[in-house]
PDB file of C-alpha atoms and ligand atoms in Angstrom:
ATOM      1  CA  MET A   1      -1.023  -5.712  74.572  1.00  0.00           C
ATOM      2  CA  ARG A   2       0.032  -2.121  74.022  1.00  0.00           C
ATOM      3  CA  ASP A   3       1.161  -0.058  76.993  1.00  0.00           C
ATOM      4  CA  PHE A   4      -1.000   3.069  77.209  1.00  0.00           C
ATOM      5  CA  SER A   5       0.400   4.230  80.534  1.00  0.00           C
ATOM      6  CA  GLN A   6       3.259   6.317  79.154  1.00  0.00           C
ATOM      7  CA  ASP A   7       1.558   8.468  76.531  1.00  0.00           C
ATOM      8  CA  HIS A   8      -1.713   9.064  74.727  1.00  0.00           C
ATOM      9  CA  ARG A   9      -0.660   8.188  71.208  1.00  0.00           C
ATOM     10  CA  TRP A  10      -3.620   5.823  70.814  1.00  0.00           C
ATOM     11  CA  LEU A  11      -6.248   8.024  72.412  1.00  0.00           C
ATOM     12  CA  SER A  12      -8.982   9.393  70.208  1.00  0.00           C
ATOM     13  CA  ILE A  13     -11.646  11.816  71.307  1.00  0.00           C
ATOM     14  CA  ASN A  14     -15.137  11.288  70.043  1.00  0.00           C
ATOM     15  CA  THR A  15     -16.143  14.923  69.803  1.00  0.00           C
ATOM     16  CA  ALA A  16     -19.528  14.267  71.434  1.00  0.00           C
ATOM     17  CA  THR A  17     -17.541  13.871  74.660  1.00  0.00           C
ATOM     18  CA  VAL A  18     -17.011  17.622  74.706  1.00  0.00           C
ATOM     19  CA  ARG A  19     -19.913  18.745  72.551  1.00  0.00           C
ATOM     20  CA  GLN A  20     -20.831  20.948  75.498  1.00  0.00           C
ATOM     21  CA  GLN A  21     -18.878  22.688  78.187  1.00  0.00           C
ATOM     22  CA  HIS A  22     -20.516  24.580  81.065  1.00  0.00           C
ATOM     23  CA  GLY A  23     -23.804  23.282  79.633  1.00  0.00           C
ATOM     24  CA  ARG A  24     -23.391  25.126  76.309  1.00  0.00           C
ATOM     25  CA  ASP A  25     -22.299  23.983  72.860  1.00  0.00           C
ATOM     26  CA  TRP A  26     -18.544  23.962  72.315  1.00  0.00           C
ATOM     27  CA  PRO A  27     -17.972  24.594  68.580  1.00  0.00           C
ATOM     28  CA  LEU A  28     -16.213  21.756  66.770  1.00  0.00           C
ATOM     29  CA  LEU A  29     -13.347  23.861  65.414  1.00  0.00           C
ATOM     30  CA  ASP A  30     -12.563  25.033  68.955  1.00  0.00           C
ATOM     31  CA  ILE A  31     -12.642  21.416  70.123  1.00  0.00           C
ATOM     32  CA  LEU A  32     -10.173  20.460  67.387  1.00  0.00           C
ATOM     33  CA  ASP A  33      -7.861  23.333  68.397  1.00  0.00           C
ATOM     34  CA  ALA A  34      -7.983  22.217  72.034  1.00  0.00           C
ATOM     35  CA  CYS A  35      -7.219  18.614  71.065  1.00  0.00           C
ATOM     36  CA  ALA A  36      -4.217  19.773  69.066  1.00  0.00           C
ATOM     37  CA  ARG A  37      -2.959  21.882  72.002  1.00  0.00           C
ATOM     38  CA  LEU A  38      -3.105  18.805  74.256  1.00  0.00           C
ATOM     39  CA  GLU A  39      -1.320  16.673  71.650  1.00  0.00           C
ATOM     40  CA  ILE A  40      -4.333  14.468  71.167  1.00  0.00           C
ATOM     41  CA  ARG A  41      -3.674  12.800  67.849  1.00  0.00           C
ATOM     42  CA  ALA A  42      -7.081  11.569  66.780  1.00  0.00           C
ATOM     43  CA  VAL A  43     -10.750  12.482  66.894  1.00  0.00           C
ATOM     44  CA  SER A  44     -14.076  11.108  65.726  1.00  0.00           C
ATOM     45  CA  PRO A  45     -16.498  13.909  64.892  1.00  0.00           C
ATOM     46  CA  TRP A  46     -20.298  13.797  64.748  1.00  0.00           C
ATOM     47  CA  ARG A  47     -22.159  14.823  61.649  1.00  0.00           C
ATOM     48  CA  ASP A  48     -24.234  17.517  63.314  1.00  0.00           C
ATOM     49  CA  GLN A  49     -21.106  19.150  64.691  1.00  0.00           C
ATOM     50  CA  VAL A  50     -19.423  18.972  61.280  1.00  0.00           C
ATOM     51  CA  HIS A  51     -22.468  20.471  59.567  1.00  0.00           C
ATOM     52  CA  ALA A  52     -22.509  23.338  62.073  1.00  0.00           C
ATOM     53  CA  ALA A  53     -18.802  24.026  61.533  1.00  0.00           C
ATOM     54  CA  GLY A  54     -18.870  23.409  57.771  1.00  0.00           C
ATOM     55  CA  LEU A  55     -17.482  20.302  56.092  1.00  0.00           C
ATOM     56  CA  LYS A  56     -14.697  22.044  54.186  1.00  0.00           C
ATOM     57  CA  GLU A  57     -13.598  24.082  57.177  1.00  0.00           C
ATOM     58  CA  THR A  58     -13.598  20.987  59.380  1.00  0.00           C
ATOM     59  CA  ALA A  59     -11.540  19.004  56.860  1.00  0.00           C
ATOM     60  CA  ARG A  60      -9.109  21.913  56.558  1.00  0.00           C
ATOM     61  CA  THR A  61      -8.704  22.222  60.336  1.00  0.00           C
ATOM     62  CA  ILE A  62      -8.190  18.478  60.802  1.00  0.00           C
ATOM     63  CA  LYS A  63      -5.497  18.563  58.142  1.00  0.00           C
ATOM     64  CA  ALA A  64      -3.840  21.700  59.507  1.00  0.00           C
ATOM     65  CA  HIS A  65      -3.532  20.090  62.943  1.00  0.00           C
ATOM     66  CA  GLY A  66      -2.335  16.777  61.526  1.00  0.00           C
ATOM     67  CA  LEU A  67      -5.187  15.014  63.301  1.00  0.00           C
ATOM     68  CA  GLU A  68      -6.179  11.496  62.381  1.00  0.00           C
ATOM     69  CA  LEU A  69      -9.740  10.214  62.530  1.00  0.00           C
ATOM     70  CA  SER A  70     -10.844   7.040  64.266  1.00  0.00           C
ATOM     71  CA  GLY A  71     -14.276   7.132  62.674  1.00  0.00           C
ATOM     72  CA  TYR A  72     -17.144   9.350  61.578  1.00  0.00           C
ATOM     73  CA  CYS A  73     -20.404   9.377  63.555  1.00  0.00           C
ATOM     74  CA  ARG A  74     -22.746   8.481  62.184  1.00  0.00           C
ATOM     75  CA  GLY A  75     -24.790   6.901  59.418  1.00  0.00           C
ATOM     76  CA  GLY A  76     -27.571   4.358  59.765  1.00  0.00           C
ATOM     77  CA  MET A  77     -31.177   4.962  60.856  1.00  0.00           C
ATOM     78  CA  PHE A  78     -32.391   2.680  58.077  1.00  0.00           C
ATOM     79  CA  THR A  79     -35.765   1.870  59.625  1.00  0.00           C
ATOM     80  CA  THR A  80     -38.614   3.817  58.113  1.00  0.00           C
ATOM     81  CA  ALA A  81     -42.376   3.477  57.812  1.00  0.00           C
ATOM     82  CA  ASP A  82     -42.501   3.692  54.009  1.00  0.00           C
ATOM     83  CA  ASP A  83     -40.446   3.328  50.838  1.00  0.00           C
ATOM     84  CA  ALA A  84     -39.961   7.062  50.347  1.00  0.00           C
ATOM     85  CA  GLY A  85     -38.490   7.294  53.831  1.00  0.00           C
ATOM     86  CA  PHE A  86     -36.222   4.339  53.127  1.00  0.00           C
ATOM     87  CA  ARG A  87     -34.924   5.934  49.928  1.00  0.00           C
ATOM     88  CA  ALA A  88     -34.332   9.202  51.769  1.00  0.00           C
ATOM     89  CA  ALA A  89     -32.414   7.322  54.474  1.00  0.00           C
ATOM     90  CA  LEU A  90     -30.229   5.703  51.825  1.00  0.00           C
ATOM     91  CA  ASP A  91     -29.546   9.063  50.175  1.00  0.00           C
ATOM     92  CA  ASP A  92     -28.579  10.520  53.515  1.00  0.00           C
ATOM     93  CA  ASN A  93     -26.251   7.588  54.176  1.00  0.00           C
ATOM     94  CA  ARG A  94     -24.547   8.071  50.829  1.00  0.00           C
ATOM     95  CA  ARG A  95     -23.937  11.691  51.798  1.00  0.00           C
ATOM     96  CA  ALA A  96     -22.503  10.499  55.106  1.00  0.00           C
ATOM     97  CA  VAL A  97     -20.122   8.224  53.176  1.00  0.00           C
ATOM     98  CA  ASP A  98     -19.069  11.203  51.039  1.00  0.00           C
ATOM     99  CA  GLU A  99     -18.443  13.326  54.127  1.00  0.00           C
ATOM    100  CA  ALA A 100     -16.438  10.543  55.774  1.00  0.00           C
ATOM    101  CA  CYS A 101     -14.282  10.399  52.633  1.00  0.00           C
ATOM    102  CA  GLU A 102     -13.781  14.159  52.603  1.00  0.00           C
ATOM    103  CA  LEU A 103     -12.687  14.085  56.258  1.00  0.00           C
ATOM    104  CA  GLY A 104     -10.376  11.121  55.790  1.00  0.00           C
ATOM    105  CA  ALA A 105     -12.214   8.838  58.230  1.00  0.00           C
ATOM    106  CA  PRO A 106     -11.220   5.168  58.404  1.00  0.00           C
ATOM    107  CA  CYS A 107     -14.868   4.093  58.722  1.00  0.00           C
ATOM    108  CA  LEU A 108     -18.432   5.362  58.897  1.00  0.00           C
ATOM    109  CA  VAL A 109     -20.129   4.213  62.106  1.00  0.00           C
ATOM    110  CA  LEU A 110     -23.705   2.967  61.666  1.00  0.00           C
ATOM    111  CA  VAL A 111     -26.359   3.285  64.357  1.00  0.00           C
ATOM    112  CA  VAL A 112     -28.941   1.294  62.492  1.00  0.00           C
ATOM    113  CA  GLY A 113     -32.302   2.523  63.851  1.00  0.00           C
ATOM    114  CA  GLY A 114     -35.018   0.966  66.019  1.00  0.00           C
ATOM    115  CA  LEU A 115     -38.733   0.746  65.353  1.00  0.00           C
ATOM    116  CA  PRO A 116     -39.612   3.367  62.725  1.00  0.00           C
ATOM    117  CA  GLY A 117     -40.905   6.552  64.296  1.00  0.00           C
ATOM    118  CA  ALA A 118     -40.022   5.498  67.844  1.00  0.00           C
ATOM    119  CA  LEU A 119     -37.221   8.038  68.182  1.00  0.00           C
ATOM    120  CA  GLN A 120     -39.773  10.733  67.374  1.00  0.00           C
ATOM    121  CA  GLY A 121     -42.076   9.313  70.053  1.00  0.00           C
ATOM    122  CA  ARG A 122     -44.496   7.092  68.125  1.00  0.00           C
ATOM    123  CA  ALA A 123     -43.580   3.690  66.669  1.00  0.00           C
ATOM    124  CA  ALA A 124     -45.200   2.934  63.314  1.00  0.00           C
ATOM    125  CA  HIS A 125     -45.366  -0.767  64.218  1.00  0.00           C
ATOM    126  CA  LYS A 126     -44.171  -3.288  66.795  1.00  0.00           C
ATOM    127  CA  ASP A 127     -42.495  -5.795  64.495  1.00  0.00           C
ATOM    128  CA  ILE A 128     -38.860  -5.687  65.573  1.00  0.00           C
ATOM    129  CA  GLY A 129     -38.124  -8.611  63.261  1.00  0.00           C
ATOM    130  CA  ALA A 130     -39.269  -6.518  60.306  1.00  0.00           C
ATOM    131  CA  ALA A 131     -37.153  -3.601  61.543  1.00  0.00           C
ATOM    132  CA  ARG A 132     -34.119  -5.873  61.666  1.00  0.00           C
ATOM    133  CA  GLN A 133     -34.794  -7.078  58.137  1.00  0.00           C
ATOM    134  CA  GLN A 134     -35.058  -3.473  56.971  1.00  0.00           C
ATOM    135  CA  VAL A 135     -31.693  -2.720  58.573  1.00  0.00           C
ATOM    136  CA  THR A 136     -30.102  -5.631  56.726  1.00  0.00           C
ATOM    137  CA  ASP A 137     -31.717  -4.421  53.482  1.00  0.00           C
ATOM    138  CA  GLY A 138     -30.469  -0.894  54.103  1.00  0.00           C
ATOM    139  CA  ILE A 139     -26.886  -1.928  54.739  1.00  0.00           C
ATOM    140  CA  ALA A 140     -27.032  -4.214  51.689  1.00  0.00           C
ATOM    141  CA  ALA A 141     -28.213  -1.283  49.578  1.00  0.00           C
ATOM    142  CA  LEU A 142     -25.567   1.098  50.928  1.00  0.00           C
ATOM    143  CA  LEU A 143     -22.627  -1.297  50.772  1.00  0.00           C
ATOM    144  CA  PRO A 144     -21.867  -1.112  47.017  1.00  0.00           C
ATOM    145  CA  TYR A 145     -21.560   2.677  47.226  1.00  0.00           C
ATOM    146  CA  ALA A 146     -19.356   2.437  50.316  1.00  0.00           C
ATOM    147  CA  VAL A 147     -17.149  -0.083  48.511  1.00  0.00           C
ATOM    148  CA  GLU A 148     -16.940   2.210  45.483  1.00  0.00           C
ATOM    149  CA  ARG A 149     -15.878   5.095  47.744  1.00  0.00           C
ATOM    150  CA  ARG A 150     -13.635   2.768  49.780  1.00  0.00           C
ATOM    151  CA  MET A 151     -15.296   3.740  53.015  1.00  0.00           C
ATOM    152  CA  PRO A 152     -15.719   0.782  55.421  1.00  0.00           C
ATOM    153  CA  LEU A 153     -19.032   0.593  57.277  1.00  0.00           C
ATOM    154  CA  ALA A 154     -18.880  -0.172  61.008  1.00  0.00           C
ATOM    155  CA  ILE A 155     -22.119  -1.502  62.508  1.00  0.00           C
ATOM    156  CA  GLU A 156     -22.331  -0.420  66.142  1.00  0.00           C
ATOM    157  CA  PRO A 157     -24.471  -2.755  68.246  1.00  0.00           C
ATOM    158  CA  LEU A 158     -26.309  -0.728  70.873  1.00  0.00           C
ATOM    159  CA  HIS A 159     -27.296  -1.902  74.349  1.00  0.00           C
ATOM    160  CA  PRO A 160     -30.746  -3.584  74.274  1.00  0.00           C
ATOM    161  CA  MET A 161     -32.236  -0.632  76.194  1.00  0.00           C
ATOM    162  CA  PHE A 162     -32.039   1.246  72.868  1.00  0.00           C
ATOM    163  CA  ALA A 163     -33.741  -1.457  70.783  1.00  0.00           C
ATOM    164  CA  ALA A 164     -37.004   0.499  70.502  1.00  0.00           C
ATOM    165  CA  ASP A 165     -35.710   3.888  69.447  1.00  0.00           C
ATOM    166  CA  ARG A 166     -32.108   3.802  68.222  1.00  0.00           C
ATOM    167  CA  ALA A 167     -30.826   0.416  67.138  1.00  0.00           C
ATOM    168  CA  CYS A 168     -32.406  -3.003  66.804  1.00  0.00           C
ATOM    169  CA  ILE A 169     -28.962  -4.555  66.409  1.00  0.00           C
ATOM    170  CA  ASN A 170     -28.078  -5.104  70.059  1.00  0.00           C
ATOM    171  CA  THR A 171     -25.295  -7.633  70.252  1.00  0.00           C
ATOM    172  CA  MET A 172     -22.008  -8.279  68.534  1.00  0.00           C
ATOM    173  CA  GLU A 173     -23.430 -11.616  67.433  1.00  0.00           C
ATOM    174  CA  GLN A 174     -26.298  -9.940  65.573  1.00  0.00           C
ATOM    175  CA  ALA A 175     -23.980  -7.409  63.964  1.00  0.00           C
ATOM    176  CA  LEU A 176     -21.568 -10.114  62.848  1.00  0.00           C
ATOM    177  CA  ASP A 177     -24.423 -12.192  61.434  1.00  0.00           C
ATOM    178  CA  VAL A 178     -25.198  -9.241  59.159  1.00  0.00           C
ATOM    179  CA  CYS A 179     -21.511  -8.921  58.247  1.00  0.00           C
ATOM    180  CA  ASP A 180     -21.307 -12.630  57.383  1.00  0.00           C
ATOM    181  CA  LEU A 181     -24.448 -12.400  55.277  1.00  0.00           C
ATOM    182  CA  LEU A 182     -23.464  -9.301  53.295  1.00  0.00           C
ATOM    183  CA  ASP A 183     -19.696  -9.630  53.164  1.00  0.00           C
ATOM    184  CA  PRO A 184     -18.912 -13.339  53.478  1.00  0.00           C
ATOM    185  CA  GLN A 185     -15.486 -12.873  51.908  1.00  0.00           C
ATOM    186  CA  ARG A 186     -14.472 -10.624  54.850  1.00  0.00           C
ATOM    187  CA  SER A 187     -13.265  -7.939  52.471  1.00  0.00           C
ATOM    188  CA  GLY A 188     -12.908  -5.287  55.162  1.00  0.00           C
ATOM    189  CA  ALA A 189     -15.756  -3.236  53.698  1.00  0.00           C
ATOM    190  CA  LEU A 190     -18.113  -4.136  56.534  1.00  0.00           C
ATOM    191  CA  GLY A 191     -17.379  -4.641  60.210  1.00  0.00           C
ATOM    192  CA  VAL A 192     -18.267  -3.557  63.710  1.00  0.00           C
ATOM    193  CA  ALA A 193     -17.614  -0.739  66.140  1.00  0.00           C
ATOM    194  CA  VAL A 194     -17.170  -2.263  69.598  1.00  0.00           C
ATOM    195  CA  ASP A 195     -18.417   0.194  72.206  1.00  0.00           C
ATOM    196  CA  VAL A 196     -17.861  -1.058  75.752  1.00  0.00           C
ATOM    197  CA  PHE A 197     -20.889   0.886  77.043  1.00  0.00           C
ATOM    198  CA  HIS A 198     -23.143  -1.209  74.826  1.00  0.00           C
ATOM    199  CA  THR A 199     -21.391  -4.572  74.967  1.00  0.00           C
ATOM    200  CA  TRP A 200     -19.595  -5.037  78.314  1.00  0.00           C
ATOM    201  CA  TRP A 201     -22.419  -7.116  79.835  1.00  0.00           C
ATOM    202  CA  ASP A 202     -22.623  -9.619  76.985  1.00  0.00           C
ATOM    203  CA  PRO A 203     -21.570 -13.149  78.043  1.00  0.00           C
ATOM    204  CA  LYS A 204     -20.601 -13.811  74.430  1.00  0.00           C
ATOM    205  CA  LEU A 205     -18.472 -10.690  74.030  1.00  0.00           C
ATOM    206  CA  GLU A 206     -15.059 -12.353  74.127  1.00  0.00           C
ATOM    207  CA  ALA A 207     -16.112 -15.096  71.725  1.00  0.00           C
ATOM    208  CA  GLN A 208     -17.740 -12.636  69.337  1.00  0.00           C
ATOM    209  CA  ILE A 209     -14.689 -10.369  69.312  1.00  0.00           C
ATOM    210  CA  ALA A 210     -12.677 -13.444  68.342  1.00  0.00           C
ATOM    211  CA  ARG A 211     -15.261 -14.238  65.668  1.00  0.00           C
ATOM    212  CA  ALA A 212     -14.976 -10.693  64.310  1.00  0.00           C
ATOM    213  CA  GLY A 213     -11.233 -10.941  63.908  1.00  0.00           C
ATOM    214  CA  ARG A 214      -8.980  -8.194  62.660  1.00  0.00           C
ATOM    215  CA  GLU A 215     -10.893  -7.603  59.415  1.00  0.00           C
ATOM    216  CA  ARG A 216     -14.153  -6.805  61.149  1.00  0.00           C
ATOM    217  CA  LEU A 217     -12.907  -4.832  64.177  1.00  0.00           C
ATOM    218  CA  LEU A 218     -13.099  -1.302  62.789  1.00  0.00           C
ATOM    219  CA  ALA A 219     -13.446   0.838  65.917  1.00  0.00           C
ATOM    220  CA  PHE A 220     -13.172   0.565  69.702  1.00  0.00           C
ATOM    221  CA  HIS A 221     -15.163   3.001  71.870  1.00  0.00           C
ATOM    222  CA  VAL A 222     -14.540   3.432  75.581  1.00  0.00           C
ATOM    223  CA  CYS A 223     -16.234   5.085  78.545  1.00  0.00           C
ATOM    224  CA  ASP A 224     -17.574   3.495  81.724  1.00  0.00           C
ATOM    225  CA  TRP A 225     -20.854   2.171  83.130  1.00  0.00           C
ATOM    226  CA  ARG A 226     -21.896   4.008  86.261  1.00  0.00           C
ATOM    227  CA  ILE A 227     -23.637   1.696  88.750  1.00  0.00           C
ATOM    228  CA  GLU A 228     -26.253   4.348  89.235  1.00  0.00           C
ATOM    229  CA  THR A 229     -27.011   5.301  85.656  1.00  0.00           C
ATOM    230  CA  ARG A 230     -29.399   8.255  85.844  1.00  0.00           C
ATOM    231  CA  ASP A 231     -30.170   8.604  82.158  1.00  0.00           C
ATOM    232  CA  LEU A 232     -30.140   5.811  79.585  1.00  0.00           C
ATOM    233  CA  LEU A 233     -28.543   7.909  76.855  1.00  0.00           C
ATOM    234  CA  ASN A 234     -26.618  10.743  78.430  1.00  0.00           C
ATOM    235  CA  ASP A 235     -25.080   9.499  81.652  1.00  0.00           C
ATOM    236  CA  ARG A 236     -22.001   7.624  80.533  1.00  0.00           C
ATOM    237  CA  GLY A 237     -19.144   7.478  82.974  1.00  0.00           C
ATOM    238  CA  MET A 238     -15.526   8.531  82.577  1.00  0.00           C
ATOM    239  CA  MET A 239     -13.173   5.567  82.328  1.00  0.00           C
ATOM    240  CA  GLY A 240     -12.406   4.406  85.853  1.00  0.00           C
ATOM    241  CA  ASP A 241     -15.656   5.701  87.349  1.00  0.00           C
ATOM    242  CA  GLY A 242     -17.678   2.564  86.707  1.00  0.00           C
ATOM    243  CA  VAL A 243     -17.696  -1.219  86.482  1.00  0.00           C
ATOM    244  CA  ILE A 244     -16.417  -2.018  82.991  1.00  0.00           C
ATOM    245  CA  ASP A 245     -13.231  -4.081  82.889  1.00  0.00           C
ATOM    246  CA  LEU A 246     -11.761  -1.898  80.169  1.00  0.00           C
ATOM    247  CA  ARG A 247      -8.307  -3.400  80.039  1.00  0.00           C
ATOM    248  CA  ARG A 248      -9.661  -6.927  79.750  1.00  0.00           C
ATOM    249  CA  ILE A 249     -11.894  -5.986  76.814  1.00  0.00           C
ATOM    250  CA  ARG A 250      -9.068  -4.080  75.119  1.00  0.00           C
ATOM    251  CA  GLY A 251      -6.981  -7.226  75.580  1.00  0.00           C
ATOM    252  CA  TRP A 252      -9.594  -9.261  73.715  1.00  0.00           C
ATOM    253  CA  VAL A 253      -9.698  -6.758  70.877  1.00  0.00           C
ATOM    254  CA  GLU A 254      -5.933  -6.488  70.617  1.00  0.00           C
ATOM    255  CA  ALA A 255      -5.567 -10.282  70.732  1.00  0.00           C
ATOM    256  CA  GLN A 256      -7.234 -10.189  67.314  1.00  0.00           C
ATOM    257  CA  GLY A 257      -4.661  -7.751  66.019  1.00  0.00           C
ATOM    258  CA  PHE A 258      -6.634  -4.534  66.482  1.00  0.00           C
ATOM    259  CA  ASP A 259      -4.074  -1.754  66.695  1.00  0.00           C
ATOM    260  CA  GLY A 260      -6.244   1.323  66.263  1.00  0.00           C
ATOM    261  CA  HIS A 261      -7.341   4.043  68.647  1.00  0.00           C
ATOM    262  CA  SER A 262      -9.252   3.795  71.884  1.00  0.00           C
ATOM    263  CA  GLU A 263     -11.965   6.332  71.201  1.00  0.00           C
ATOM    264  CA  VAL A 264     -13.417   8.041  74.255  1.00  0.00           C
ATOM    265  CA  GLU A 265     -17.140   8.560  73.760  1.00  0.00           C
ATOM    266  CA  ILE A 266     -18.979  10.024  76.747  1.00  0.00           C
ATOM    267  CA  PHE A 267     -22.436  11.602  76.631  1.00  0.00           C
ATOM    268  CA  SER A 268     -22.958  13.286  79.975  1.00  0.00           C
ATOM    269  CA  THR A 269     -25.570  15.986  80.343  1.00  0.00           C
ATOM    270  CA  ARG A 270     -25.293  16.283  84.097  1.00  0.00           C
ATOM    271  CA  ASP A 271     -21.597  15.888  84.640  1.00  0.00           C
ATOM    272  CA  TRP A 272     -18.915  16.173  81.966  1.00  0.00           C
ATOM    273  CA  TRP A 273     -20.887  18.508  79.688  1.00  0.00           C
ATOM    274  CA  GLN A 274     -21.212  20.871  82.632  1.00  0.00           C
ATOM    275  CA  ARG A 275     -17.450  21.129  83.126  1.00  0.00           C
ATOM    276  CA  ASP A 276     -14.758  23.031  81.325  1.00  0.00           C
ATOM    277  CA  GLY A 277     -14.037  21.264  78.017  1.00  0.00           C
ATOM    278  CA  GLU A 278     -10.280  21.392  78.296  1.00  0.00           C
ATOM    279  CA  THR A 279     -10.476  19.917  81.824  1.00  0.00           C
ATOM    280  CA  THR A 280     -12.576  17.070  80.425  1.00  0.00           C
ATOM    281  CA  LEU A 281      -9.999  16.452  77.693  1.00  0.00           C
ATOM    282  CA  ARG A 282      -7.189  16.397  80.265  1.00  0.00           C
ATOM    283  CA  THR A 283      -9.174  13.903  82.341  1.00  0.00           C
ATOM    284  CA  CYS A 284      -9.638  11.725  79.262  1.00  0.00           C
ATOM    285  CA  ILE A 285      -5.865  11.702  78.782  1.00  0.00           C
ATOM    286  CA  GLU A 286      -5.217  10.776  82.428  1.00  0.00           C
ATOM    287  CA  ARG A 287      -7.822   8.038  82.511  1.00  0.00           C
ATOM    288  CA  HIS A 288      -6.736   6.683  79.127  1.00  0.00           C
ATOM    289  CA  ARG A 289      -3.283   6.168  80.618  1.00  0.00           C
ATOM    290  CA  ALA A 290      -4.481   4.852  83.976  1.00  0.00           C
ATOM    291  CA  CYS A 291      -7.610   2.837  83.173  1.00  0.00           C
ATOM    292  CA  VAL A 292      -7.776   1.868  79.490  1.00  0.00           C
TER     293      VAL A 292
HETATM  294 ZN1   ZN B   1     -19.929   4.293  70.370  1.00  0.00          ZN
END
């Protein structure tokens, strides 16, 4: 297993971690400058932040700083109430693939969608089986374009508490079933993003990481699970402030040959987004060395 205690070569910052400071938006280009100042080598930006900063300008800044990417967040949201919506979702995903290519990302992360309409407050139906089938159909439809553009797709299973509104793929096992179905030859075009926040509780996690193997382990996201989680979405803990056995899970991933970045992804309305962004980045570096 790699020793992270001496440096932060393998730290990546998911830019949502510092999307706000002092409770206000921190512009992406400023985030990238701060990362470069702190010798952070890799980032994973979110689409909305990139759109606000401009795709070309973001790509130029990433290049100027010599930053690598550990992923691009995110595509997905394949579940829709009608065919027109489904086609629009596919178009949007193809644009996300194009953007990921322009930015030099190693993969496009997919948050696949829950029951159609639920994220907007009203589910169009209650058939989660149908939603899951639509997700499989959506990834199947997107995959040829992703292969053509050589942009791997990383399905991110989300914790079951998000099954209604964000993702009806909730375990590594489910995600890998889709991978096996759509890419049985394990070409590397389709895999998973393992986020400890979503997967740490899963009794099958170790076995499913082994099942994924090197070809399907495309990204590794870290944060921590606070015992008293005050908000399902936006109360992730800093590494070391919760109950996730981070080093053990990293050991499982690395045992398969994963040698990519540990990407810190923390959504934290009440805590980290209220602090100074550069302080948060420094804390990420410290905790990456001490706890990941
Ligand atoms: Zn994640």
